[in-house]
């Protein structure tokens, strides 16, 4: 069995930052593996540990820089990775869900997995849609926002829980092959061991361009155009307590006491 | 002229609030283009739901009697069939857990562009969508350069439509292809239990990822004890196993409405705010002056919790 887990290196914006056109200026960005993908990677690695003959392959869309982050997934037990990038992607401001779907569909065609795991969303543009869109494109069944997964390989079914709003979970049977979008908290992502980190150095990260995937520039074209990026105006009408921590705490204490807090 | 098809949502016998917000957003989008606002009601008590959704601004409600609960395979088939029949300019859905379980598949199947989690929509011939990025630190405008699109709207951003109207209600003639239904909902479970009901507390001290380490939870527990408050948290604290699930506030945790909610090291992500915006007084302690939590706070301290919290404890001991 083969499990494909999509991963993405995402940028987090520092507290103080400047915009540069339609992007946050590079020096204010810190890159890391997307939080949701950490849990998807762990879920995939656990499947490999619990079943015989499972290969776990990561797929990412990202520039060369992202290899460092992808290695972290390899260090945690992913067997190898495919990294899609192309000069045509350098100038794309908004890689929309459709474009990501076209690229990842081509990877799926190449790899032919039985199960695809993705994160629920990526913490940068937060579309939260790629997994389900991909499922539709490759004609897999799917489930979004999965926080419990019990794979019945012989029965070709995944028994999942979907985390709905308001503390309600939906119990669902999903026929395989399937795409599952993985929610944080489904497991405890492991730390990479020193041995794992060493082994990851020799694992393959295969770069693939559009033409390697049998695609051309039209695959990354989009009907969505990012026309403006700005810092939202604060809607805050909060009363702020200024001064050093002691002064701030004293003023807050006064307000809390006025509201009857701590006065029993 | 823009016609809109909005897909309503229900669960376990009740329409969800976002259904009424979709009516408002849909009616805005149709605006004065002379188009129609269509609603789809799929599954459950469709006639009862249609009656509740007979609101001002709605032209036609299409009911699809298929199953009791949400199933994305059924939804995708029904919505694509409705799309072929009605040829709407925009399909609107809620940016909910279920919305994100079918809307991307609908967009893909119909080869339409998809914009999720809209917090604003503007339609002057071209659709412009306002979205947030980077955990709400940046806002963006996305222009849809296509005739048609699928858009999901963030819950609670639009007011719920209330004024009654007299839309036509039509049962949509639709035959389900059972062979394409490849997932089955077998039940629901309410999570929780546990010893503490945070939704009952008058005062909550709520801790977020700013606390950094499990050992430091003790610090905010001490604060809660000093204030006679109950300790709750944002999601990552529960995901890390530092506090039990029943302490989680937010979309997928508990909705709380205490007299005082003291958010310590919590950024104020939309899914967190969904669970606590109804608190009477909101106080936030955060190092980042631009953290979204301050947008809804009544009182704020821009500062390091590791400096402020010990000082605060001292004043209540
Ligand atoms: C489907 C779905 C459902 C979700 N449901 C929920 C939910 O129910 N509840 C929920 O909370 N989240 C939920 N989330 C997650 C949500 O999107 C956020 O990831 C989460 O709320 C962030 O938690 P946080 O504010 O503690 O962490 P962060 O966003 O990391 O914020 C930490 C904050 O601490 C501040 N900070 C850091 N150090 C200090 C310091 N020393 N002193 C003071 N401040 C400091 C930082 O400035 C920052 O603002 C959900 C997400 C999805 C996709």
PDB file of N, CA, C and O in Angstrom, chain A residues 15 35 124-127 136-137 139 141-142 144 161-163 165-167 169 171-173 175 183-185 223 225 227-230 234 236 239-241 257, chain B residues 11 72-73 97-98 101 108 116 131 134 138-141 143 145 180 182-184 186-189 191 209 235 239 251-252 288 294-295 298-300 315:
ATOM      1  N   UNK A  15       5.662  39.705  14.256  1.00  0.00           N
ATOM      2  CA  UNK A  15       4.780  40.684  14.880  1.00  0.00           C
ATOM      3  C   UNK A  15       4.776  42.009  14.118  1.00  0.00           C
ATOM      4  O   UNK A  15       3.737  42.559  13.807  1.00  0.00           O
ATOM      5  N   UNK A  35       1.282  23.554  10.286  1.00  0.00           N
ATOM      6  CA  UNK A  35       0.872  22.873  11.524  1.00  0.00           C
ATOM      7  C   UNK A  35       0.011  21.635  11.247  1.00  0.00           C
ATOM      8  O   UNK A  35       0.225  20.569  11.811  1.00  0.00           O
ATOM      9  N   UNK A 124      -1.139  29.754   5.900  1.00  0.00           N
ATOM     10  CA  UNK A 124      -0.830  31.032   5.248  1.00  0.00           C
ATOM     11  C   UNK A 124      -2.052  31.590   4.513  1.00  0.00           C
ATOM     12  O   UNK A 124      -2.615  32.584   4.919  1.00  0.00           O
ATOM     13  N   UNK A 125      -2.500  30.919   3.447  1.00  0.00           N
ATOM     14  CA  UNK A 125      -3.665  31.473   2.748  1.00  0.00           C
ATOM     15  C   UNK A 125      -4.985  30.839   3.184  1.00  0.00           C
ATOM     16  O   UNK A 125      -6.052  31.322   2.822  1.00  0.00           O
ATOM     17  N   UNK A 126      -4.915  29.764   3.964  1.00  0.00           N
ATOM     18  CA  UNK A 126      -6.099  29.191   4.624  1.00  0.00           C
ATOM     19  C   UNK A 126      -7.294  28.981   3.703  1.00  0.00           C
ATOM     20  O   UNK A 126      -8.415  29.304   4.075  1.00  0.00           O
ATOM     21  N   UNK A 127      -7.084  28.442   2.516  1.00  0.00           N
ATOM     22  CA  UNK A 127      -8.232  28.123   1.679  1.00  0.00           C
ATOM     23  C   UNK A 127      -8.971  26.892   2.216  1.00  0.00           C
ATOM     24  O   UNK A 127     -10.180  26.778   2.097  1.00  0.00           O
ATOM     25  N   UNK A 136     -11.944  15.047  -5.691  1.00  0.00           N
ATOM     26  CA  UNK A 136     -12.883  15.096  -6.804  1.00  0.00           C
ATOM     27  C   UNK A 136     -12.154  14.920  -8.136  1.00  0.00           C
ATOM     28  O   UNK A 136     -12.606  14.180  -9.017  1.00  0.00           O
ATOM     29  N   UNK A 137     -10.996  15.559  -8.261  1.00  0.00           N
ATOM     30  CA  UNK A 137     -10.264  15.510  -9.536  1.00  0.00           C
ATOM     31  C   UNK A 137      -9.732  14.112  -9.844  1.00  0.00           C
ATOM     32  O   UNK A 137      -9.692  13.693 -11.001  1.00  0.00           O
ATOM     33  N   UNK A 139     -10.998  11.338  -8.618  1.00  0.00           N
ATOM     34  CA  UNK A 139     -12.080  10.386  -8.405  1.00  0.00           C
ATOM     35  C   UNK A 139     -11.823   9.463  -7.213  1.00  0.00           C
ATOM     36  O   UNK A 139     -12.080   8.271  -7.279  1.00  0.00           O
ATOM     37  N   UNK A 141     -12.794   8.901  -3.053  1.00  0.00           N
ATOM     38  CA  UNK A 141     -13.738   9.340  -2.032  1.00  0.00           C
ATOM     39  C   UNK A 141     -12.953  10.209  -1.041  1.00  0.00           C
ATOM     40  O   UNK A 141     -11.714  10.278  -1.119  1.00  0.00           O
ATOM     41  N   UNK A 142     -13.648  10.889  -0.114  1.00  0.00           N
ATOM     42  CA  UNK A 142     -12.924  11.782   0.789  1.00  0.00           C
ATOM     43  C   UNK A 142     -13.671  12.015   2.093  1.00  0.00           C
ATOM     44  O   UNK A 142     -14.851  11.657   2.216  1.00  0.00           O
ATOM     45  N   UNK A 144     -13.455  15.425   5.089  1.00  0.00           N
ATOM     46  CA  UNK A 144     -12.762  16.635   5.528  1.00  0.00           C
ATOM     47  C   UNK A 144     -12.835  16.765   7.042  1.00  0.00           C
ATOM     48  O   UNK A 144     -13.848  16.451   7.658  1.00  0.00           O
ATOM     49  N   UNK A 161     -13.674   9.851  12.177  1.00  0.00           N
ATOM     50  CA  UNK A 161     -14.524  10.823  12.850  1.00  0.00           C
ATOM     51  C   UNK A 161     -14.248  12.160  12.214  1.00  0.00           C
ATOM     52  O   UNK A 161     -13.080  12.524  12.030  1.00  0.00           O
ATOM     53  N   UNK A 162     -15.300  12.871  11.886  1.00  0.00           N
ATOM     54  CA  UNK A 162     -15.140  14.230  11.383  1.00  0.00           C
ATOM     55  C   UNK A 162     -15.518  15.171  12.513  1.00  0.00           C
ATOM     56  O   UNK A 162     -16.580  15.024  13.123  1.00  0.00           O
ATOM     57  N   UNK A 163     -14.663  16.147  12.755  1.00  0.00           N
ATOM     58  CA  UNK A 163     -14.915  17.062  13.850  1.00  0.00           C
ATOM     59  C   UNK A 163     -15.785  18.207  13.363  1.00  0.00           C
ATOM     60  O   UNK A 163     -15.334  19.078  12.631  1.00  0.00           O
ATOM     61  N   UNK A 165     -18.732  21.382  14.196  1.00  0.00           N
ATOM     62  CA  UNK A 165     -18.750  22.494  15.137  1.00  0.00           C
ATOM     63  C   UNK A 165     -19.437  22.076  16.439  1.00  0.00           C
ATOM     64  O   UNK A 165     -20.232  21.132  16.459  1.00  0.00           O
ATOM     65  N   UNK A 166     -19.140  22.815  17.498  1.00  0.00           N
ATOM     66  CA  UNK A 166     -19.879  22.682  18.750  1.00  0.00           C
ATOM     67  C   UNK A 166     -19.638  21.372  19.488  1.00  0.00           C
ATOM     68  O   UNK A 166     -20.532  20.860  20.161  1.00  0.00           O
ATOM     69  N   UNK A 167     -18.453  20.806  19.344  1.00  0.00           N
ATOM     70  CA  UNK A 167     -18.134  19.599  20.095  1.00  0.00           C
ATOM     71  C   UNK A 167     -18.887  18.360  19.626  1.00  0.00           C
ATOM     72  O   UNK A 167     -19.076  17.418  20.381  1.00  0.00           O
ATOM     73  N   UNK A 169     -19.024  15.200  16.910  1.00  0.00           N
ATOM     74  CA  UNK A 169     -18.229  14.446  15.944  1.00  0.00           C
ATOM     75  C   UNK A 169     -19.138  13.557  15.125  1.00  0.00           C
ATOM     76  O   UNK A 169     -20.087  12.981  15.640  1.00  0.00           O
ATOM     77  N   UNK A 171     -19.428  10.225  12.799  1.00  0.00           N
ATOM     78  CA  UNK A 171     -18.767   8.948  12.525  1.00  0.00           C
ATOM     79  C   UNK A 171     -19.107   8.543  11.100  1.00  0.00           C
ATOM     80  O   UNK A 171     -20.287   8.452  10.744  1.00  0.00           O
ATOM     81  N   UNK A 172     -18.085   8.315  10.293  1.00  0.00           N
ATOM     82  CA  UNK A 172     -18.318   8.073   8.874  1.00  0.00           C
ATOM     83  C   UNK A 172     -17.426   6.950   8.356  1.00  0.00           C
ATOM     84  O   UNK A 172     -16.271   6.834   8.755  1.00  0.00           O
ATOM     85  N   UNK A 173     -18.010   6.145   7.476  1.00  0.00           N
ATOM     86  CA  UNK A 173     -17.233   5.135   6.752  1.00  0.00           C
ATOM     87  C   UNK A 173     -16.926   5.676   5.369  1.00  0.00           C
ATOM     88  O   UNK A 173     -17.827   6.102   4.655  1.00  0.00           O
ATOM     89  N   UNK A 175     -15.123   4.806   1.740  1.00  0.00           N
ATOM     90  CA  UNK A 175     -14.534   3.774   0.882  1.00  0.00           C
ATOM     91  C   UNK A 175     -13.164   4.222   0.386  1.00  0.00           C
ATOM     92  O   UNK A 175     -12.956   5.393   0.068  1.00  0.00           O
ATOM     93  N   UNK A 183      -7.065  16.831  10.865  1.00  0.00           N
ATOM     94  CA  UNK A 183      -7.207  17.925  11.822  1.00  0.00           C
ATOM     95  C   UNK A 183      -6.136  17.807  12.917  1.00  0.00           C
ATOM     96  O   UNK A 183      -5.726  16.693  13.271  1.00  0.00           O
ATOM     97  N   UNK A 184      -5.731  18.942  13.441  1.00  0.00           N
ATOM     98  CA  UNK A 184      -4.770  18.935  14.549  1.00  0.00           C
ATOM     99  C   UNK A 184      -5.361  18.167  15.720  1.00  0.00           C
ATOM    100  O   UNK A 184      -6.575  18.123  15.894  1.00  0.00           O
ATOM    101  N   UNK A 185      -4.488  17.566  16.533  1.00  0.00           N
ATOM    102  CA  UNK A 185      -4.956  16.861  17.713  1.00  0.00           C
ATOM    103  C   UNK A 185      -5.289  15.401  17.462  1.00  0.00           C
ATOM    104  O   UNK A 185      -5.565  14.658  18.404  1.00  0.00           O
ATOM    105  N   UNK A 223      -8.170  31.972 -12.503  1.00  0.00           N
ATOM    106  CA  UNK A 223      -9.177  33.009 -12.724  1.00  0.00           C
ATOM    107  C   UNK A 223      -9.252  33.950 -11.535  1.00  0.00           C
ATOM    108  O   UNK A 223     -10.057  34.882 -11.526  1.00  0.00           O
ATOM    109  N   UNK A 225      -7.459  36.714  -9.175  1.00  0.00           N
ATOM    110  CA  UNK A 225      -6.343  37.648  -9.206  1.00  0.00           C
ATOM    111  C   UNK A 225      -6.265  38.356  -7.861  1.00  0.00           C
ATOM    112  O   UNK A 225      -7.251  38.935  -7.388  1.00  0.00           O
ATOM    113  N   UNK A 227      -5.576  41.352  -5.995  1.00  0.00           N
ATOM    114  CA  UNK A 227      -5.443  42.743  -6.428  1.00  0.00           C
ATOM    115  C   UNK A 227      -4.986  43.670  -5.304  1.00  0.00           C
ATOM    116  O   UNK A 227      -4.561  44.784  -5.555  1.00  0.00           O
ATOM    117  N   UNK A 228      -5.128  43.221  -4.073  1.00  0.00           N
ATOM    118  CA  UNK A 228      -4.728  44.093  -2.978  1.00  0.00           C
ATOM    119  C   UNK A 228      -4.380  43.261  -1.749  1.00  0.00           C
ATOM    120  O   UNK A 228      -5.026  42.248  -1.490  1.00  0.00           O
ATOM    121  N   UNK A 229      -3.361  43.693  -1.049  1.00  0.00           N
ATOM    122  CA  UNK A 229      -2.981  43.071   0.220  1.00  0.00           C
ATOM    123  C   UNK A 229      -2.674  44.215   1.169  1.00  0.00           C
ATOM    124  O   UNK A 229      -1.941  45.133   0.825  1.00  0.00           O
ATOM    125  N   UNK A 230      -3.267  44.186   2.333  1.00  0.00           N
ATOM    126  CA  UNK A 230      -3.100  45.313   3.256  1.00  0.00           C
ATOM    127  C   UNK A 230      -3.248  44.849   4.691  1.00  0.00           C
ATOM    128  O   UNK A 230      -3.782  43.777   4.965  1.00  0.00           O
ATOM    129  N   UNK A 234      -7.314  48.248  12.658  1.00  0.00           N
ATOM    130  CA  UNK A 234      -7.754  47.633  13.901  1.00  0.00           C
ATOM    131  C   UNK A 234      -9.166  48.106  14.243  1.00  0.00           C
ATOM    132  O   UNK A 234      -9.505  49.272  14.079  1.00  0.00           O
ATOM    133  N   UNK A 236     -10.241  47.692  17.168  1.00  0.00           N
ATOM    134  CA  UNK A 236     -10.205  47.649  18.622  1.00  0.00           C
ATOM    135  C   UNK A 236     -10.698  48.942  19.243  1.00  0.00           C
ATOM    136  O   UNK A 236     -10.272  50.030  18.874  1.00  0.00           O
ATOM    137  N   UNK A 239      -9.811  49.464  26.082  1.00  0.00           N
ATOM    138  CA  UNK A 239      -9.067  50.351  26.968  1.00  0.00           C
ATOM    139  C   UNK A 239      -7.765  49.643  27.305  1.00  0.00           C
ATOM    140  O   UNK A 239      -7.780  48.505  27.791  1.00  0.00           O
ATOM    141  N   UNK A 240      -6.636  50.287  27.007  1.00  0.00           N
ATOM    142  CA  UNK A 240      -5.353  49.635  27.265  1.00  0.00           C
ATOM    143  C   UNK A 240      -4.743  50.114  28.571  1.00  0.00           C
ATOM    144  O   UNK A 240      -4.806  51.305  28.889  1.00  0.00           O
ATOM    145  N   UNK A 241      -4.165  49.183  29.304  1.00  0.00           N
ATOM    146  CA  UNK A 241      -3.422  49.540  30.514  1.00  0.00           C
ATOM    147  C   UNK A 241      -1.960  49.690  30.141  1.00  0.00           C
ATOM    148  O   UNK A 241      -1.354  48.756  29.623  1.00  0.00           O
ATOM    149  N   UNK A 257     -11.761  43.738  40.195  1.00  0.00           N
ATOM    150  CA  UNK A 257     -12.477  43.836  41.479  1.00  0.00           C
ATOM    151  C   UNK A 257     -13.813  44.560  41.300  1.00  0.00           C
ATOM    152  O   UNK A 257     -14.820  44.173  41.891  1.00  0.00           O
TER     153      UNK A 257
ATOM    154  N   UNK B  11     -28.357  20.391  10.605  1.00  0.00           N
ATOM    155  CA  UNK B  11     -27.771  19.239  11.288  1.00  0.00           C
ATOM    156  C   UNK B  11     -28.722  18.748  12.359  1.00  0.00           C
ATOM    157  O   UNK B  11     -29.220  19.528  13.145  1.00  0.00           O
ATOM    158  N   UNK B  72     -21.765  14.308   1.721  1.00  0.00           N
ATOM    159  CA  UNK B  72     -21.201  15.156   0.662  1.00  0.00           C
ATOM    160  C   UNK B  72     -21.426  14.586  -0.734  1.00  0.00           C
ATOM    161  O   UNK B  72     -21.545  15.346  -1.692  1.00  0.00           O
ATOM    162  N   UNK B  73     -21.495  13.253  -0.851  1.00  0.00           N
ATOM    163  CA  UNK B  73     -21.725  12.686  -2.185  1.00  0.00           C
ATOM    164  C   UNK B  73     -23.104  13.103  -2.716  1.00  0.00           C
ATOM    165  O   UNK B  73     -23.263  13.425  -3.888  1.00  0.00           O
ATOM    166  N   UNK B  97     -17.467  23.300   8.522  1.00  0.00           N
ATOM    167  CA  UNK B  97     -16.804  22.003   8.354  1.00  0.00           C
ATOM    168  C   UNK B  97     -17.476  21.222   7.221  1.00  0.00           C
ATOM    169  O   UNK B  97     -16.806  20.622   6.383  1.00  0.00           O
ATOM    170  N   UNK B  98     -18.804  21.251   7.173  1.00  0.00           N
ATOM    171  CA  UNK B  98     -19.474  20.558   6.070  1.00  0.00           C
ATOM    172  C   UNK B  98     -19.362  21.320   4.753  1.00  0.00           C
ATOM    173  O   UNK B  98     -19.237  20.715   3.688  1.00  0.00           O
ATOM    174  N   UNK B 101     -16.487  20.357   3.089  1.00  0.00           N
ATOM    175  CA  UNK B 101     -16.525  18.944   2.714  1.00  0.00           C
ATOM    176  C   UNK B 101     -17.214  18.746   1.350  1.00  0.00           C
ATOM    177  O   UNK B 101     -17.120  17.677   0.774  1.00  0.00           O
ATOM    178  N   UNK B 108     -14.667  21.871  -8.312  1.00  0.00           N
ATOM    179  CA  UNK B 108     -13.801  21.058  -9.173  1.00  0.00           C
ATOM    180  C   UNK B 108     -14.637  20.365 -10.242  1.00  0.00           C
ATOM    181  O   UNK B 108     -14.288  20.385 -11.424  1.00  0.00           O
ATOM    182  N   UNK B 116     -12.673  30.592  -0.834  1.00  0.00           N
ATOM    183  CA  UNK B 116     -13.241  30.185   0.450  1.00  0.00           C
ATOM    184  C   UNK B 116     -13.073  31.273   1.503  1.00  0.00           C
ATOM    185  O   UNK B 116     -12.261  32.184   1.364  1.00  0.00           O
ATOM    186  N   UNK B 131     -10.645  38.550   1.897  1.00  0.00           N
ATOM    187  CA  UNK B 131     -10.244  37.372   2.674  1.00  0.00           C
ATOM    188  C   UNK B 131      -9.129  37.761   3.642  1.00  0.00           C
ATOM    189  O   UNK B 131      -8.446  38.746   3.424  1.00  0.00           O
ATOM    190  N   UNK B 134      -2.539  34.711   6.640  1.00  0.00           N
ATOM    191  CA  UNK B 134      -1.551  34.708   7.724  1.00  0.00           C
ATOM    192  C   UNK B 134      -2.212  34.932   9.082  1.00  0.00           C
ATOM    193  O   UNK B 134      -1.882  35.877   9.802  1.00  0.00           O
ATOM    194  N   UNK B 138      -3.085  39.825   7.798  1.00  0.00           N
ATOM    195  CA  UNK B 138      -3.124  40.526   6.525  1.00  0.00           C
ATOM    196  C   UNK B 138      -4.497  40.288   5.899  1.00  0.00           C
ATOM    197  O   UNK B 138      -5.059  39.207   6.022  1.00  0.00           O
ATOM    198  N   UNK B 139      -5.029  41.311   5.251  1.00  0.00           N
ATOM    199  CA  UNK B 139      -6.270  41.134   4.510  1.00  0.00           C
ATOM    200  C   UNK B 139      -5.971  41.260   3.025  1.00  0.00           C
ATOM    201  O   UNK B 139      -5.044  41.974   2.629  1.00  0.00           O
ATOM    202  N   UNK B 140      -6.744  40.580   2.210  1.00  0.00           N
ATOM    203  CA  UNK B 140      -6.485  40.648   0.779  1.00  0.00           C
ATOM    204  C   UNK B 140      -7.783  40.762  -0.001  1.00  0.00           C
ATOM    205  O   UNK B 140      -8.851  40.398   0.488  1.00  0.00           O
ATOM    206  N   UNK B 141      -7.653  41.309  -1.200  1.00  0.00           N
ATOM    207  CA  UNK B 141      -8.781  41.351  -2.120  1.00  0.00           C
ATOM    208  C   UNK B 141      -8.472  40.407  -3.271  1.00  0.00           C
ATOM    209  O   UNK B 141      -7.403  40.490  -3.875  1.00  0.00           O
ATOM    210  N   UNK B 143      -9.884  39.180  -6.879  1.00  0.00           N
ATOM    211  CA  UNK B 143     -10.828  39.493  -7.950  1.00  0.00           C
ATOM    212  C   UNK B 143     -11.099  38.219  -8.743  1.00  0.00           C
ATOM    213  O   UNK B 143     -10.169  37.486  -9.077  1.00  0.00           O
ATOM    214  N   UNK B 145     -11.856  36.727 -12.042  1.00  0.00           N
ATOM    215  CA  UNK B 145     -11.845  37.039 -13.470  1.00  0.00           C
ATOM    216  C   UNK B 145     -12.537  35.951 -14.269  1.00  0.00           C
ATOM    217  O   UNK B 145     -11.988  35.433 -15.237  1.00  0.00           O
ATOM    218  N   UNK B 180     -22.403   6.318  -6.778  1.00  0.00           N
ATOM    219  CA  UNK B 180     -21.425   7.377  -6.517  1.00  0.00           C
ATOM    220  C   UNK B 180     -21.470   7.839  -5.062  1.00  0.00           C
ATOM    221  O   UNK B 180     -20.843   8.832  -4.709  1.00  0.00           O
ATOM    222  N   UNK B 182     -20.127   6.975  -1.781  1.00  0.00           N
ATOM    223  CA  UNK B 182     -19.089   6.061  -1.321  1.00  0.00           C
ATOM    224  C   UNK B 182     -18.650   6.370   0.106  1.00  0.00           C
ATOM    225  O   UNK B 182     -17.562   6.021   0.521  1.00  0.00           O
ATOM    226  N   UNK B 183     -19.506   7.092   0.823  1.00  0.00           N
ATOM    227  CA  UNK B 183     -19.254   7.283   2.256  1.00  0.00           C
ATOM    228  C   UNK B 183     -20.599   7.289   2.969  1.00  0.00           C
ATOM    229  O   UNK B 183     -21.615   7.686   2.391  1.00  0.00           O
ATOM    230  N   UNK B 184     -20.589   6.806   4.206  1.00  0.00           N
ATOM    231  CA  UNK B 184     -21.823   6.663   4.959  1.00  0.00           C
ATOM    232  C   UNK B 184     -21.647   7.202   6.367  1.00  0.00           C
ATOM    233  O   UNK B 184     -20.715   6.808   7.074  1.00  0.00           O
ATOM    234  N   UNK B 186     -22.532   7.095  10.049  1.00  0.00           N
ATOM    235  CA  UNK B 186     -23.126   6.049  10.889  1.00  0.00           C
ATOM    236  C   UNK B 186     -23.571   6.572  12.244  1.00  0.00           C
ATOM    237  O   UNK B 186     -24.234   5.855  12.989  1.00  0.00           O
ATOM    238  N   UNK B 187     -23.213   7.809  12.571  1.00  0.00           N
ATOM    239  CA  UNK B 187     -23.671   8.328  13.852  1.00  0.00           C
ATOM    240  C   UNK B 187     -22.995   9.636  14.226  1.00  0.00           C
ATOM    241  O   UNK B 187     -22.133  10.133  13.492  1.00  0.00           O
ATOM    242  N   UNK B 188     -23.448  10.164  15.358  1.00  0.00           N
ATOM    243  CA  UNK B 188     -22.841  11.383  15.899  1.00  0.00           C
ATOM    244  C   UNK B 188     -22.485  11.137  17.348  1.00  0.00           C
ATOM    245  O   UNK B 188     -23.142  10.348  18.017  1.00  0.00           O
ATOM    246  N   UNK B 189     -21.470  11.831  17.807  1.00  0.00           N
ATOM    247  CA  UNK B 189     -21.144  11.732  19.220  1.00  0.00           C
ATOM    248  C   UNK B 189     -20.801  13.111  19.750  1.00  0.00           C
ATOM    249  O   UNK B 189     -20.117  13.884  19.085  1.00  0.00           O
ATOM    250  N   UNK B 191     -18.741  15.186  22.196  1.00  0.00           N
ATOM    251  CA  UNK B 191     -17.546  14.986  23.011  1.00  0.00           C
ATOM    252  C   UNK B 191     -17.708  15.778  24.293  1.00  0.00           C
ATOM    253  O   UNK B 191     -18.555  16.653  24.404  1.00  0.00           O
ATOM    254  N   UNK B 209      -1.306  29.481  23.197  1.00  0.00           N
ATOM    255  CA  UNK B 209       0.025  28.977  22.860  1.00  0.00           C
ATOM    256  C   UNK B 209       1.148  29.888  23.376  1.00  0.00           C
ATOM    257  O   UNK B 209       2.289  29.465  23.475  1.00  0.00           O
ATOM    258  N   UNK B 235      -7.282  25.930  21.370  1.00  0.00           N
ATOM    259  CA  UNK B 235      -7.143  24.566  20.867  1.00  0.00           C
ATOM    260  C   UNK B 235      -5.734  23.951  20.989  1.00  0.00           C
ATOM    261  O   UNK B 235      -5.616  22.776  21.373  1.00  0.00           O
ATOM    262  N   UNK B 239      -4.707  20.200  21.975  1.00  0.00           N
ATOM    263  CA  UNK B 239      -4.028  19.326  21.001  1.00  0.00           C
ATOM    264  C   UNK B 239      -2.727  18.775  21.574  1.00  0.00           C
ATOM    265  O   UNK B 239      -2.350  17.636  21.324  1.00  0.00           O
ATOM    266  N   UNK B 251     -14.891  27.048  18.111  1.00  0.00           N
ATOM    267  CA  UNK B 251     -15.758  26.416  17.116  1.00  0.00           C
ATOM    268  C   UNK B 251     -15.939  24.924  17.387  1.00  0.00           C
ATOM    269  O   UNK B 251     -17.038  24.404  17.330  1.00  0.00           O
ATOM    270  N   UNK B 252     -14.832  24.243  17.651  1.00  0.00           N
ATOM    271  CA  UNK B 252     -14.936  22.797  17.840  1.00  0.00           C
ATOM    272  C   UNK B 252     -14.850  22.434  19.317  1.00  0.00           C
ATOM    273  O   UNK B 252     -14.780  21.267  19.662  1.00  0.00           O
ATOM    274  N   UNK B 288       1.669  40.900  21.250  1.00  0.00           N
ATOM    275  CA  UNK B 288       1.515  41.459  19.904  1.00  0.00           C
ATOM    276  C   UNK B 288       0.367  42.475  19.873  1.00  0.00           C
ATOM    277  O   UNK B 288      -0.798  42.102  19.983  1.00  0.00           O
ATOM    278  N   UNK B 294      -7.426  41.641  20.300  1.00  0.00           N
ATOM    279  CA  UNK B 294      -7.671  43.008  20.781  1.00  0.00           C
ATOM    280  C   UNK B 294      -8.852  43.670  20.067  1.00  0.00           C
ATOM    281  O   UNK B 294      -9.439  44.613  20.570  1.00  0.00           O
ATOM    282  N   UNK B 295      -9.185  43.168  18.857  1.00  0.00           N
ATOM    283  CA  UNK B 295     -10.328  43.732  18.127  1.00  0.00           C
ATOM    284  C   UNK B 295     -11.636  43.543  18.880  1.00  0.00           C
ATOM    285  O   UNK B 295     -12.583  44.307  18.696  1.00  0.00           O
ATOM    286  N   UNK B 298     -12.392  44.320  25.527  1.00  0.00           N
ATOM    287  CA  UNK B 298     -12.812  45.557  26.189  1.00  0.00           C
ATOM    288  C   UNK B 298     -11.621  46.197  26.896  1.00  0.00           C
ATOM    289  O   UNK B 298     -11.527  47.404  26.984  1.00  0.00           O
ATOM    290  N   UNK B 299     -10.740  45.345  27.430  1.00  0.00           N
ATOM    291  CA  UNK B 299      -9.529  45.825  28.089  1.00  0.00           C
ATOM    292  C   UNK B 299      -8.347  45.051  27.532  1.00  0.00           C
ATOM    293  O   UNK B 299      -8.451  43.860  27.265  1.00  0.00           O
ATOM    294  N   UNK B 300      -7.223  45.752  27.376  1.00  0.00           N
ATOM    295  CA  UNK B 300      -6.060  45.079  26.825  1.00  0.00           C
ATOM    296  C   UNK B 300      -4.780  45.420  27.555  1.00  0.00           C
ATOM    297  O   UNK B 300      -4.600  46.549  28.031  1.00  0.00           O
ATOM    298  N   UNK B 315      -1.564  40.485  43.423  1.00  0.00           N
ATOM    299  CA  UNK B 315      -2.597  41.438  43.858  1.00  0.00           C
ATOM    300  C   UNK B 315      -3.900  40.775  44.306  1.00  0.00           C
ATOM    301  O   UNK B 315      -4.814  41.450  44.753  1.00  0.00           O
TER     302      UNK B 315
END
